[in-house]
JSON list of C-alpha atoms in Angstrom, two decimals:
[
{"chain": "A", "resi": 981, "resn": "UNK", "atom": "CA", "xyz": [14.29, 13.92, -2.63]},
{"chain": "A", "resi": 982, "resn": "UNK", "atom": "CA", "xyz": [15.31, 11.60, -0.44]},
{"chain": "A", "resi": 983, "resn": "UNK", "atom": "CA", "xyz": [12.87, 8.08, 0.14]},
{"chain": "A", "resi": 984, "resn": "UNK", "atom": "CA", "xyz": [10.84, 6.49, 2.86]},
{"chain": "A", "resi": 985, "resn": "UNK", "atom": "CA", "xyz": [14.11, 4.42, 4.97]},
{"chain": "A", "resi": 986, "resn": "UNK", "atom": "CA", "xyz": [13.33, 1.25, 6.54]},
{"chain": "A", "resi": 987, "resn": "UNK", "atom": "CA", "xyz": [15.54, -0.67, 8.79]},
{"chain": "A", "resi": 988, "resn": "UNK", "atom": "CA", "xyz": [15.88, -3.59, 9.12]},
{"chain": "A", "resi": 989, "resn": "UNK", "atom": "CA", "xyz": [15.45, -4.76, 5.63]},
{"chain": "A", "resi": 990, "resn": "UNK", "atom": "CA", "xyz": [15.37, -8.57, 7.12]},
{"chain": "A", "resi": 991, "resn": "UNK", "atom": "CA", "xyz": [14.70, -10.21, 10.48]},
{"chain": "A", "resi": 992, "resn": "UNK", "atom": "CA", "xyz": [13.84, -14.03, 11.55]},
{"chain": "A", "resi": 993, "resn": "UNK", "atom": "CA", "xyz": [13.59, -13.81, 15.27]},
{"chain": "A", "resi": 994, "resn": "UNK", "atom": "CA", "xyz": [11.86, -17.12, 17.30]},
{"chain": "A", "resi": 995, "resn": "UNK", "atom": "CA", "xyz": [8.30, -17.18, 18.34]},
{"chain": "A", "resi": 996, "resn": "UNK", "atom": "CA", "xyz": [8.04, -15.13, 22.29]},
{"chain": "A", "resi": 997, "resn": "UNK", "atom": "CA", "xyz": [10.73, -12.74, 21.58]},
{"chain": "A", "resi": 998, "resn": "UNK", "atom": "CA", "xyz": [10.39, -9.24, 20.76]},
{"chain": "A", "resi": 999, "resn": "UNK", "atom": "CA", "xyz": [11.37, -7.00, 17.83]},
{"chain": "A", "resi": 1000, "resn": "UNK", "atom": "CA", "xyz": [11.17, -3.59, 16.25]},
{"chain": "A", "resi": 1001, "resn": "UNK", "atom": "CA", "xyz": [10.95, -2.04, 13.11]},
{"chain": "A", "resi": 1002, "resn": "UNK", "atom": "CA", "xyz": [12.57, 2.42, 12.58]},
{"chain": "A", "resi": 1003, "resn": "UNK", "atom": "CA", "xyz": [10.94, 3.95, 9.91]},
{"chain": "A", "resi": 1004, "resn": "UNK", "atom": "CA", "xyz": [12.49, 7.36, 8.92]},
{"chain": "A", "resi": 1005, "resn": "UNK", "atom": "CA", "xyz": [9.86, 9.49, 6.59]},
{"chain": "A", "resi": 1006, "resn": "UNK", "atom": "CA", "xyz": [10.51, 11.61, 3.82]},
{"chain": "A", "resi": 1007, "resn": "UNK", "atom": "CA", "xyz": [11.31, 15.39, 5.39]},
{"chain": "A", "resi": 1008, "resn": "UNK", "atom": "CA", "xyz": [8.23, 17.80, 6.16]},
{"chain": "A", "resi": 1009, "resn": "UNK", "atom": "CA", "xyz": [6.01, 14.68, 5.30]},
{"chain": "A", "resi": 1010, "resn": "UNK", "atom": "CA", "xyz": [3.61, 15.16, 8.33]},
{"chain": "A", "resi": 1011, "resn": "UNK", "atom": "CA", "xyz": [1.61, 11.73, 8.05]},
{"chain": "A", "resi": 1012, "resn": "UNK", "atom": "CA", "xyz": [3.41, 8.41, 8.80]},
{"chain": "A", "resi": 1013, "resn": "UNK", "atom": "CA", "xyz": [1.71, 4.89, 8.43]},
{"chain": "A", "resi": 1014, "resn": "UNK", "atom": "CA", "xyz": [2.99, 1.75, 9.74]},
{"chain": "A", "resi": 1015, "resn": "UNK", "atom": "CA", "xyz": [1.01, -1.22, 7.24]},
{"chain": "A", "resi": 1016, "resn": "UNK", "atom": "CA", "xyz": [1.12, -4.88, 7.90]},
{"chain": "A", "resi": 1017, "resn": "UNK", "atom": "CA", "xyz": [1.26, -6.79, 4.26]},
{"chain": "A", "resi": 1018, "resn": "UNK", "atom": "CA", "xyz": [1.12, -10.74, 5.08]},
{"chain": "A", "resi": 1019, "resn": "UNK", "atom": "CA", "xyz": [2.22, -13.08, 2.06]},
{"chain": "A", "resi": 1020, "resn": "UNK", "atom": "CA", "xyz": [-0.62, -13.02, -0.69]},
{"chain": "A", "resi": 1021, "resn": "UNK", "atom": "CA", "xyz": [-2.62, -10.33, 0.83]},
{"chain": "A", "resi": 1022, "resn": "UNK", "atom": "CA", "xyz": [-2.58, -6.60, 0.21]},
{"chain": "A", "resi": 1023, "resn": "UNK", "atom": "CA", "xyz": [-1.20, -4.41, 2.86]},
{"chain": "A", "resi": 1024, "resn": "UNK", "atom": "CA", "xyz": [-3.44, -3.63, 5.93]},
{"chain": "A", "resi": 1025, "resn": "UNK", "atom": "CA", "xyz": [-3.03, -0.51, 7.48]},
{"chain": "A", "resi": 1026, "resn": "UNK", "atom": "CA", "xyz": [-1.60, -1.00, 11.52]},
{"chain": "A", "resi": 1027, "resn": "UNK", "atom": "CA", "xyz": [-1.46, 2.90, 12.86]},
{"chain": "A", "resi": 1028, "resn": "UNK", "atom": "CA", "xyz": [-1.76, 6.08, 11.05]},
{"chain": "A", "resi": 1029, "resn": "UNK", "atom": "CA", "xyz": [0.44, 9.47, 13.02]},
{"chain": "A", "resi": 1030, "resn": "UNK", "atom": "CA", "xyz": [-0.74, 13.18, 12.12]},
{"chain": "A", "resi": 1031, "resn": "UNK", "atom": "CA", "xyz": [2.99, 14.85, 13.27]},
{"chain": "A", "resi": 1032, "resn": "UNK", "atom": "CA", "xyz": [3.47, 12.90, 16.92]},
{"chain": "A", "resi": 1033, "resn": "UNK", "atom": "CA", "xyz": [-0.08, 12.10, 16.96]},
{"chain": "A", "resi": 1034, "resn": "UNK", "atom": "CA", "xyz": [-2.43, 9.39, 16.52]},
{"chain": "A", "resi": 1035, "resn": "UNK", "atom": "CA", "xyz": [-4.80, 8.89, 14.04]},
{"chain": "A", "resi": 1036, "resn": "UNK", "atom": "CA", "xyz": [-5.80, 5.96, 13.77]},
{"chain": "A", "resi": 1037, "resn": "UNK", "atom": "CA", "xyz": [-4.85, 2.39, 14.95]},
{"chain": "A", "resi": 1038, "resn": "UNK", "atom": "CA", "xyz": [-8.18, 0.58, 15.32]},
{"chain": "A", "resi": 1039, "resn": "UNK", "atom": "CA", "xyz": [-6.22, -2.33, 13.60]},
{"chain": "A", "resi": 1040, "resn": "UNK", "atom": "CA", "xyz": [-3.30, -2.16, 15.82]},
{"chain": "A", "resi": 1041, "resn": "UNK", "atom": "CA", "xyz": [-3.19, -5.69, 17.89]},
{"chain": "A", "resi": 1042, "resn": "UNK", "atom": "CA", "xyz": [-2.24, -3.38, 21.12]},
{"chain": "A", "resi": 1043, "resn": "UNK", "atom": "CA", "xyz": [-1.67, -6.42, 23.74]},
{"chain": "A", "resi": 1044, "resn": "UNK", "atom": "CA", "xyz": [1.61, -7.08, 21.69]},
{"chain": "A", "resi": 1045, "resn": "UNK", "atom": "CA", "xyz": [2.16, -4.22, 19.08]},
{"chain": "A", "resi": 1046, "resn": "UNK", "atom": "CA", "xyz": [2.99, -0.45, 20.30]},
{"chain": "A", "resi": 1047, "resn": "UNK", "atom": "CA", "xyz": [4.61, 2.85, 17.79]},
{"chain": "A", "resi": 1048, "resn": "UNK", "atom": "CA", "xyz": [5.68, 6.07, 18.27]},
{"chain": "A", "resi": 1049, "resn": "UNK", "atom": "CA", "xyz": [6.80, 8.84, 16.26]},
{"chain": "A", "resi": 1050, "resn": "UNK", "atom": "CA", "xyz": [9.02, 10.98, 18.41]},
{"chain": "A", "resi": 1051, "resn": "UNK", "atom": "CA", "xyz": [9.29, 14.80, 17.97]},
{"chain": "A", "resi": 1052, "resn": "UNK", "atom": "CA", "xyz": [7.30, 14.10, 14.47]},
{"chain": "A", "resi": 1053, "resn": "UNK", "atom": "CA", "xyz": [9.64, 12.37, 12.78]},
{"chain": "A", "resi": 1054, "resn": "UNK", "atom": "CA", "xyz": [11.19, 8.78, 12.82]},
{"chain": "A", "resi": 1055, "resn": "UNK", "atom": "CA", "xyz": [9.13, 6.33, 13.81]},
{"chain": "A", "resi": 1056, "resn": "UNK", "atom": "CA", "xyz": [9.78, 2.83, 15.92]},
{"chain": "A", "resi": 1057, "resn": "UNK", "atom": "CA", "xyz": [7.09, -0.09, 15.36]},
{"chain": "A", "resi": 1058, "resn": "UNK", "atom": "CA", "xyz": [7.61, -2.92, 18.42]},
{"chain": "A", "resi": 1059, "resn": "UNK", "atom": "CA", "xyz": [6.12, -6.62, 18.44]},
{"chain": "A", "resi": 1060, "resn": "UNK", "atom": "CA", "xyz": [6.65, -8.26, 22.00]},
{"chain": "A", "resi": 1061, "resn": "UNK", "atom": "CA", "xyz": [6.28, -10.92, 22.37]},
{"chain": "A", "resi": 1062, "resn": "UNK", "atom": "CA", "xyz": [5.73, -12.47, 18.41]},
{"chain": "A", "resi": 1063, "resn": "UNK", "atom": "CA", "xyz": [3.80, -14.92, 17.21]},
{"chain": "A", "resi": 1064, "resn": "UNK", "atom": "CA", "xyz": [4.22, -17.50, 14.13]},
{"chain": "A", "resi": 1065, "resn": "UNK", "atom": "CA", "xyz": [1.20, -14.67, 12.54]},
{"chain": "A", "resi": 1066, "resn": "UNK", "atom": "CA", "xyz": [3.48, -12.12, 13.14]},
{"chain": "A", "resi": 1067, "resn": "UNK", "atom": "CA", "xyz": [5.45, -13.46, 9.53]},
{"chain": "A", "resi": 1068, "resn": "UNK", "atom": "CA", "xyz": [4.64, -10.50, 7.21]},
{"chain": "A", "resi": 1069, "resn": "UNK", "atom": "CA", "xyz": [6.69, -7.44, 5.82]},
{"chain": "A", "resi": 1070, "resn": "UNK", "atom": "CA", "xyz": [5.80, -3.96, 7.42]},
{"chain": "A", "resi": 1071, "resn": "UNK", "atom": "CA", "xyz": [5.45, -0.92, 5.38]},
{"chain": "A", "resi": 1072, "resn": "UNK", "atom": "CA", "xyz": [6.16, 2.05, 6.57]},
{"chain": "A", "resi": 1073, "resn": "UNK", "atom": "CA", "xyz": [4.72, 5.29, 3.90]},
{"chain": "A", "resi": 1074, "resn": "UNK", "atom": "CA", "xyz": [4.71, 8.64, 4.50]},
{"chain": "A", "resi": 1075, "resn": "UNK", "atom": "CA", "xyz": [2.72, 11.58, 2.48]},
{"chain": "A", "resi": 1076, "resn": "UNK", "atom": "CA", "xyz": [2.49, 15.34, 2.81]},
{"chain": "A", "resi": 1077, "resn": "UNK", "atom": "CA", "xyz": [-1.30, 15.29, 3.51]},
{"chain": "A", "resi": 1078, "resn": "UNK", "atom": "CA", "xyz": [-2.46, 15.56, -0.31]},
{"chain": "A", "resi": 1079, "resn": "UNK", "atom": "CA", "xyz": [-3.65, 13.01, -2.22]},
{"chain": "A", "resi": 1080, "resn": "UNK", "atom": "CA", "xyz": [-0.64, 12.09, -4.58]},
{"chain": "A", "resi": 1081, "resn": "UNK", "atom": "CA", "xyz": [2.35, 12.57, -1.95]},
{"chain": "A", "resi": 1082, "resn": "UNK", "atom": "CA", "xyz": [2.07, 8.54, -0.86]},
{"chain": "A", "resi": 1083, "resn": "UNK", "atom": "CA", "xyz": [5.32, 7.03, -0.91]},
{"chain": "A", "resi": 1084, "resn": "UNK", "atom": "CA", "xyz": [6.57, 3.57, 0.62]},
{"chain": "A", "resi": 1085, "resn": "UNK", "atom": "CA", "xyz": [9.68, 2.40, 1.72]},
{"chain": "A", "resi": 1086, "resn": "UNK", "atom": "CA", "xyz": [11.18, -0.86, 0.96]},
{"chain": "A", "resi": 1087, "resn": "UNK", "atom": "CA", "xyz": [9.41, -2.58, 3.80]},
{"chain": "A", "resi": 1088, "resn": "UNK", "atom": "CA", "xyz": [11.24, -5.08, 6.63]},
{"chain": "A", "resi": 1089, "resn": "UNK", "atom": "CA", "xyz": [10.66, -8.86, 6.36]},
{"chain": "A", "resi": 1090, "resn": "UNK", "atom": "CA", "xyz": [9.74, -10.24, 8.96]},
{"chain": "A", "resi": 1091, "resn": "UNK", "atom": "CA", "xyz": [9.90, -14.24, 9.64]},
{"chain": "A", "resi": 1092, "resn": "UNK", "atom": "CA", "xyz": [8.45, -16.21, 13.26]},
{"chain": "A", "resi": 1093, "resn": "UNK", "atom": "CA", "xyz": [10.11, -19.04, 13.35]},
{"chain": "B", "resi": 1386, "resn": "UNK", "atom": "CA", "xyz": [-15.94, 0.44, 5.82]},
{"chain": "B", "resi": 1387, "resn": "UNK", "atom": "CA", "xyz": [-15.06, 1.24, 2.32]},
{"chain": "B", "resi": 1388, "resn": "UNK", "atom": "CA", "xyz": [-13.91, -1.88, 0.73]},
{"chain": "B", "resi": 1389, "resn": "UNK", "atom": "CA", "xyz": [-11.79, -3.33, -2.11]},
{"chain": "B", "resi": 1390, "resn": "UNK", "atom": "CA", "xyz": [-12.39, -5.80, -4.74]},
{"chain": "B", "resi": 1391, "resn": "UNK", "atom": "CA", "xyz": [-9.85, -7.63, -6.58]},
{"chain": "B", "resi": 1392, "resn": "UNK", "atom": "CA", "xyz": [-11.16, -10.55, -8.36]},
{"chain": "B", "resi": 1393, "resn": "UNK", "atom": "CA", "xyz": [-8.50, -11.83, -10.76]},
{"chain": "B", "resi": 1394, "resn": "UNK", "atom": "CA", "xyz": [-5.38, -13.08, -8.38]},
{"chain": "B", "resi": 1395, "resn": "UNK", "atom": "CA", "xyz": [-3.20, -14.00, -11.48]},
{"chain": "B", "resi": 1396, "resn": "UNK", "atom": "CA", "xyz": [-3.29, -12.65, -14.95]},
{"chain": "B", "resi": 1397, "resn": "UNK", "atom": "CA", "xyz": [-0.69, -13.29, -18.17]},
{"chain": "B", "resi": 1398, "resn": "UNK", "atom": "CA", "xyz": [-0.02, -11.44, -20.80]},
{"chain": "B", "resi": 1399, "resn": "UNK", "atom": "CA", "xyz": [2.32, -11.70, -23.73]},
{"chain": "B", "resi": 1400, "resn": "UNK", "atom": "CA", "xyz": [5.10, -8.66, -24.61]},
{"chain": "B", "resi": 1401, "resn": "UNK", "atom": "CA", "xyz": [3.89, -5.75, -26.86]},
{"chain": "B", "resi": 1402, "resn": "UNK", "atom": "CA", "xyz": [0.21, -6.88, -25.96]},
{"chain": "B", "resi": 1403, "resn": "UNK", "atom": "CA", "xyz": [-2.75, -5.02, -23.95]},
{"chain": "B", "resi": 1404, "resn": "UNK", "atom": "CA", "xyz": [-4.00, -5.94, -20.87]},
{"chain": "B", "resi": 1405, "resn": "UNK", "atom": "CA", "xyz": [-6.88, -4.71, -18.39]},
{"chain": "B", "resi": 1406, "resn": "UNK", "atom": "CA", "xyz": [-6.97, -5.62, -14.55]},
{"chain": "B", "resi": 1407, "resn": "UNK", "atom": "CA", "xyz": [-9.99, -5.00, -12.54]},
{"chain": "B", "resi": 1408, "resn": "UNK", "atom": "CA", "xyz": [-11.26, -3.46, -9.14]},
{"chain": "B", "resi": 1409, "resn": "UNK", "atom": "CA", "xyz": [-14.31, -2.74, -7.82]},
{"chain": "B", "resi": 1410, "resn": "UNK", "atom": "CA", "xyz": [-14.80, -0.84, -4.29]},
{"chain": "B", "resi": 1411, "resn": "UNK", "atom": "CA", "xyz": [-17.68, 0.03, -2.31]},
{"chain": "B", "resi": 1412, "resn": "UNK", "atom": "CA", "xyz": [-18.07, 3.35, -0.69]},
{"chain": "B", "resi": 1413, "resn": "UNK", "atom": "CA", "xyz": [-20.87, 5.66, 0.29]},
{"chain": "B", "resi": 1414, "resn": "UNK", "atom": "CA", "xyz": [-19.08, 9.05, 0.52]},
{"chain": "B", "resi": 1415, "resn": "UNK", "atom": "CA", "xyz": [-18.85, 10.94, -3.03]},
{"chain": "B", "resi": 1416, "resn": "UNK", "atom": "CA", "xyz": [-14.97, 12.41, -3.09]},
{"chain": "B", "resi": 1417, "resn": "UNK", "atom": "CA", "xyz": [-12.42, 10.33, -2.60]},
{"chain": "B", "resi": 1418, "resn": "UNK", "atom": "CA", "xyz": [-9.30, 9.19, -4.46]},
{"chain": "B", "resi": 1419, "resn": "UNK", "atom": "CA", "xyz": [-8.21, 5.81, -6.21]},
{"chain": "B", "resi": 1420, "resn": "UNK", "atom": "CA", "xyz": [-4.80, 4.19, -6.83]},
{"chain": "B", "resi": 1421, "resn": "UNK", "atom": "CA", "xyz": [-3.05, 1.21, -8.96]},
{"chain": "B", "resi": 1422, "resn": "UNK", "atom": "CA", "xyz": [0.26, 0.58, -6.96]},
{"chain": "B", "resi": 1423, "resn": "UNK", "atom": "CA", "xyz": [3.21, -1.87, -8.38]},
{"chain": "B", "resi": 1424, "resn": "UNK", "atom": "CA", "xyz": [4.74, -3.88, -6.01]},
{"chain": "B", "resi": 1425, "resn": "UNK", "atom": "CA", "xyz": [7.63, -5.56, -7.59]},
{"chain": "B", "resi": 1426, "resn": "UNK", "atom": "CA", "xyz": [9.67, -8.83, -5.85]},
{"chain": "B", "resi": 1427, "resn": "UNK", "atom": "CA", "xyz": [11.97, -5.50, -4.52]},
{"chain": "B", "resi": 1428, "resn": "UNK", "atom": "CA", "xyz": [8.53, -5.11, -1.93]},
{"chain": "B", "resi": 1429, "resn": "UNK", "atom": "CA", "xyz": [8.78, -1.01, -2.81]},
{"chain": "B", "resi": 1430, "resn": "UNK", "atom": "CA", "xyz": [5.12, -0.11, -3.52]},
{"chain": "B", "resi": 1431, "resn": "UNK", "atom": "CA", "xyz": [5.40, 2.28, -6.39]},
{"chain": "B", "resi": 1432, "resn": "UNK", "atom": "CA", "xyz": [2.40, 4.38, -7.83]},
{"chain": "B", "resi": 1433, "resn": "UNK", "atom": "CA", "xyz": [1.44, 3.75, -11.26]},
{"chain": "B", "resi": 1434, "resn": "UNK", "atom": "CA", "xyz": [-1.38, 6.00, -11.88]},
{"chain": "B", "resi": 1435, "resn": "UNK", "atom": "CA", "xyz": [-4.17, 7.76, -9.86]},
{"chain": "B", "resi": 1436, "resn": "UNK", "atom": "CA", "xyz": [-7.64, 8.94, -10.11]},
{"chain": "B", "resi": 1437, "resn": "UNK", "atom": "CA", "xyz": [-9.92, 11.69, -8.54]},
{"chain": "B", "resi": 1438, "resn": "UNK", "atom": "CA", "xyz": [-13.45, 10.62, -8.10]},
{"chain": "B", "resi": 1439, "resn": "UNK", "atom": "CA", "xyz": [-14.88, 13.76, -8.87]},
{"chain": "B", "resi": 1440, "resn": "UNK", "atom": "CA", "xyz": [-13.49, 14.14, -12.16]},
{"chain": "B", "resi": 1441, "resn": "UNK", "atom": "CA", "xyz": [-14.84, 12.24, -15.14]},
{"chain": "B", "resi": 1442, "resn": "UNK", "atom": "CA", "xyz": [-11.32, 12.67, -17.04]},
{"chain": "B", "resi": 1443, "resn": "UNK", "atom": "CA", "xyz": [-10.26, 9.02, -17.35]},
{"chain": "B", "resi": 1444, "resn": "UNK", "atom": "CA", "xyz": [-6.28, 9.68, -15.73]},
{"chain": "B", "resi": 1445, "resn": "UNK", "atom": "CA", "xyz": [-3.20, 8.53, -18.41]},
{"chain": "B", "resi": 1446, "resn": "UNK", "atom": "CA", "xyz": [0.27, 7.80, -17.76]},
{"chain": "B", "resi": 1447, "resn": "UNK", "atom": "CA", "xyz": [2.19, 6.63, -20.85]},
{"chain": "B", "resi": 1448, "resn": "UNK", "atom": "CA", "xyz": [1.27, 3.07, -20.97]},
{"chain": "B", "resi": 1449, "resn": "UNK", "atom": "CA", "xyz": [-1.22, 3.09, -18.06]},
{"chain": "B", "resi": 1450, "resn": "UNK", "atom": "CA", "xyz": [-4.88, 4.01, -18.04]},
{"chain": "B", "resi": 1451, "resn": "UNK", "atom": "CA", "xyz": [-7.35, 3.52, -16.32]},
{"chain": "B", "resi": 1452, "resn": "UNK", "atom": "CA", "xyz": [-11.28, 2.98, -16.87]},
{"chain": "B", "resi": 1453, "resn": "UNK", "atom": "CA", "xyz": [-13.29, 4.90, -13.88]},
{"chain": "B", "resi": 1454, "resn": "UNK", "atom": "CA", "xyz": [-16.67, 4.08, -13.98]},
{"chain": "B", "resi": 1455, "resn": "UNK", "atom": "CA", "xyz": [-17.95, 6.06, -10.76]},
{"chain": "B", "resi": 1456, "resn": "UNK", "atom": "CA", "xyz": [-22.12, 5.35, -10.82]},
{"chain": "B", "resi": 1457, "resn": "UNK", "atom": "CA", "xyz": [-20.62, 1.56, -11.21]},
{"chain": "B", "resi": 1458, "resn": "UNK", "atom": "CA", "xyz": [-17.82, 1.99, -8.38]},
{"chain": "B", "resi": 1459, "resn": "UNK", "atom": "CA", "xyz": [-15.31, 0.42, -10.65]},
{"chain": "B", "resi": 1460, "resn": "UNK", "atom": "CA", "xyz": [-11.89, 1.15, -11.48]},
{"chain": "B", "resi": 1461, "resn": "UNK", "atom": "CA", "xyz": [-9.78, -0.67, -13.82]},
{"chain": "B", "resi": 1462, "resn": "UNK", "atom": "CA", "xyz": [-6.04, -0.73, -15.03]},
{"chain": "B", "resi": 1463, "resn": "UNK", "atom": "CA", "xyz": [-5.43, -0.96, -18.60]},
{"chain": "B", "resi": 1464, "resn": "UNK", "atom": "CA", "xyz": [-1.31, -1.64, -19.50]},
{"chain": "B", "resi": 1465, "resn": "UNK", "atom": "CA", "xyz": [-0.88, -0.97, -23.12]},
{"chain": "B", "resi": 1466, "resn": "UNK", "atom": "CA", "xyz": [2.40, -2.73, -24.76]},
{"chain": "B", "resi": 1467, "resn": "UNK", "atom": "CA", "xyz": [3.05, -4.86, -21.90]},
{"chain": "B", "resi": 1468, "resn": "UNK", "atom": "CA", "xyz": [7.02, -5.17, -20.89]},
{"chain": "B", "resi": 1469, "resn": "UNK", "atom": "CA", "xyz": [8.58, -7.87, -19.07]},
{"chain": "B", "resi": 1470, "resn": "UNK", "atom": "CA", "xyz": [9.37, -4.89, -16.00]},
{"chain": "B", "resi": 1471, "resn": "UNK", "atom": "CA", "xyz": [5.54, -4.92, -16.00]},
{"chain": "B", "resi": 1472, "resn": "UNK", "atom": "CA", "xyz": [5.55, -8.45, -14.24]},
{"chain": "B", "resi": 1473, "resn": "UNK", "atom": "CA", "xyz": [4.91, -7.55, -10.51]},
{"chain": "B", "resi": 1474, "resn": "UNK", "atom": "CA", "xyz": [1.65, -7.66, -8.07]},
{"chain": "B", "resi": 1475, "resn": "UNK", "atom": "CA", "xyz": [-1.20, -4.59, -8.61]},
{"chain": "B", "resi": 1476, "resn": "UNK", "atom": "CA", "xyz": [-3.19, -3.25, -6.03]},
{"chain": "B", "resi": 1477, "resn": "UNK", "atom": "CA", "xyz": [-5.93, -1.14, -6.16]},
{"chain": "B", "resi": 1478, "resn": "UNK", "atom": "CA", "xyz": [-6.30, 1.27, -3.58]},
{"chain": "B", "resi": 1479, "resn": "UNK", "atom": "CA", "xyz": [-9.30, 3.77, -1.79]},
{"chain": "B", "resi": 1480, "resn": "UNK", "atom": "CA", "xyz": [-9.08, 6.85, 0.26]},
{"chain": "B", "resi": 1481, "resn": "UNK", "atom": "CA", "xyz": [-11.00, 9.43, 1.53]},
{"chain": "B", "resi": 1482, "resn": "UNK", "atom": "CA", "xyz": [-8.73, 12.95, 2.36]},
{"chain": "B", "resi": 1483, "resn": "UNK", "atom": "CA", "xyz": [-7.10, 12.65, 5.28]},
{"chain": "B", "resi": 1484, "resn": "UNK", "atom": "CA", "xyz": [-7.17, 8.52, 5.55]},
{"chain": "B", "resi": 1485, "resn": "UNK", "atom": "CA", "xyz": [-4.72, 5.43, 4.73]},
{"chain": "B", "resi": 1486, "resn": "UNK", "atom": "CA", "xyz": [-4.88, 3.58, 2.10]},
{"chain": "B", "resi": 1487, "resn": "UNK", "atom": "CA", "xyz": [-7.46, 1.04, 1.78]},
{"chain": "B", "resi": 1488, "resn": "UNK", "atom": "CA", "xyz": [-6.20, -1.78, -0.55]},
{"chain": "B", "resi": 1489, "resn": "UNK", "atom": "CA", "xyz": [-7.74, -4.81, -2.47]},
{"chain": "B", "resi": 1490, "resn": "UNK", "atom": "CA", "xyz": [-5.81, -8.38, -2.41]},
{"chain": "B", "resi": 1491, "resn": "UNK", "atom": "CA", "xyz": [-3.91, -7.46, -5.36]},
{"chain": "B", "resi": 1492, "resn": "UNK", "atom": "CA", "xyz": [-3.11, -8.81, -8.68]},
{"chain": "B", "resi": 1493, "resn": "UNK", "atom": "CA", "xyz": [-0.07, -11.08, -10.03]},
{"chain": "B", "resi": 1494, "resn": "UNK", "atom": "CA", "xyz": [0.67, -10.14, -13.52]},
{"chain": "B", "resi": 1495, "resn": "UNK", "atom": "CA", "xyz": [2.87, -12.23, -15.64]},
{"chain": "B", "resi": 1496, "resn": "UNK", "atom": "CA", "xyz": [4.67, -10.71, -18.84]},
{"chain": "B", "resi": 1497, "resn": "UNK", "atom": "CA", "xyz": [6.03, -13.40, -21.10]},
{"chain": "B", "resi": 1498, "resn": "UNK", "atom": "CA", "xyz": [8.30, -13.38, -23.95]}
]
C-alpha cells in the first residue's frame, strides 16, 4: 500500500510570514495526526482528526496554527505568521484506528529564519 | 498525563554486539499499548516492535525485543547483533485506544565498525 505523503519535504521561509504543510493519509485510514518534532526532542502531538473531525488539539498554538482535513481525507497544516520556534519538522501519521496501523510520513522541514 | 521517560540520550555499540535501551512511563489506566520507533537521518518514523500491556508475552521481532516489566512501568529495547543500519534515534512511545502517540525524548544509537 501506498505511504503517508508529505509535501513540502523542505521550506525556510522568514520570521512573520506564513506557511503550510498537505498531508495526504494512507486510503480508508480514518485518524490523521499532525506532530510537531523540534531538533533533539521527540515528536509532540499538534491535532489529532477522527474522519473530518477533531479530536484533539489541546497542544495546538491556535493564535497562529489552524488544520483541516477536508471531506476526510488530505489534510492542510497552516503557521501564520511564524516565529524563529516555529524551526521543527512536522509529522503527519495516519492509522486505521487499531493499535498497530501507525504509520508516518517523511515529515516537512521546516526552518525560521 | 501519561508520560515518557528516556534517560540515556546517546548510546554506542559495536557491530555483531547486544545492546538494551531503556524507557520508563507513568500511567494510571491498565490497557494501553507501547512502541520503539526508528527514526533514521531520512526523518521517516518506522516501527520496530510493539507491545500490549495486557499481555505478559515479552513481543520479538528478529533482532528486537523488548523487556516489559508492567508492575514496574518499564519498557526496554534490546537489539541483538547490532548493524551499522541500526544507527538512528529510538523513541519510546504510550497510548491508550483511541489516542496519539505519547513519546519520550528519544535515544541516539551509534553502531560502529
Amino acid at each position: 500500500e501506498a505511504g503517508v505523503a508529505q509535501s513540502p519535504r523542505y521550506k525556510i521561509i522568514e520570521k512573520r510570514q506564513s506557511v503550510a504543510f498537505w498531508c495526504n493519509p494512507i486510503s480508508g485510514h480514518a485518524t490523521l495526526y499532525w506532530y510537531q518534532q523540534i531538533l533533539g526532542q521527540g515528536p509532540k502531538l499538534l491535532i489529532q482528526f477522527q474522519n473530518n473531525g477533531v479530536v484533539d488539539d489541546s497542544q495546538l498554538p491556535k493564535d497562529r496554527f489552524s488544520a483541516e482535513r477536508l471531506k476526510g481525507v488530505d489534510s492542510t497544516l497552516k503557521i501564520q505568521p511564524a516565529k524563529l520556534e516555529d524551526s521543527a519538522v512536522y509529522l503527519c501519521a495516519s492509522s486505521s484506528g487499531q493499535f498497530y496501523g501507525y504509520t508516518f510520513g517523511s515529515g516537512t522541514r521546516l526552518t525560521v529564519v | 498525563a501519561q508520560t515518557v521517560t528516556q534517560s540515556q540520550p546517546e548510546m554506542s555499540v559495536q557491530e555483531a554486539e547486544t545492546v538494551t535501551l531503556s524507557c520508563t512511563y507513568d500511567t494510571s489506566e491498565n490497557n494501553y499499548y507501547l512502541f520503539w520507533y526508528k527514526q533514521p537521518p531520512s526523518r521517516q518514523m518506522i516501527l520496530v516492535i510493539r507491545q500490549e500491556a495486557y499481555k505478559q508475552q515479552n513481543a520479538t521481532e528478529n533482532r528486537f525485543s523488548v523487556n516489559f516489566q508492567k508492575a514496574a512501568k518499564s519498557f526496554s529495547l534490546k537489539i541483538s547483533d547490532s548493524q551499522l543500519g541500526d544507527t538512528a534515534m529510538y523513541f519510546c512511545a504510550f497510548t491508550l485506544s483511541g489516542y496519539a502517540l505519547n513519546f519520550g525524548k528519544g535515544t541516539s544509537l551509534l553502531v560502529t565498525p
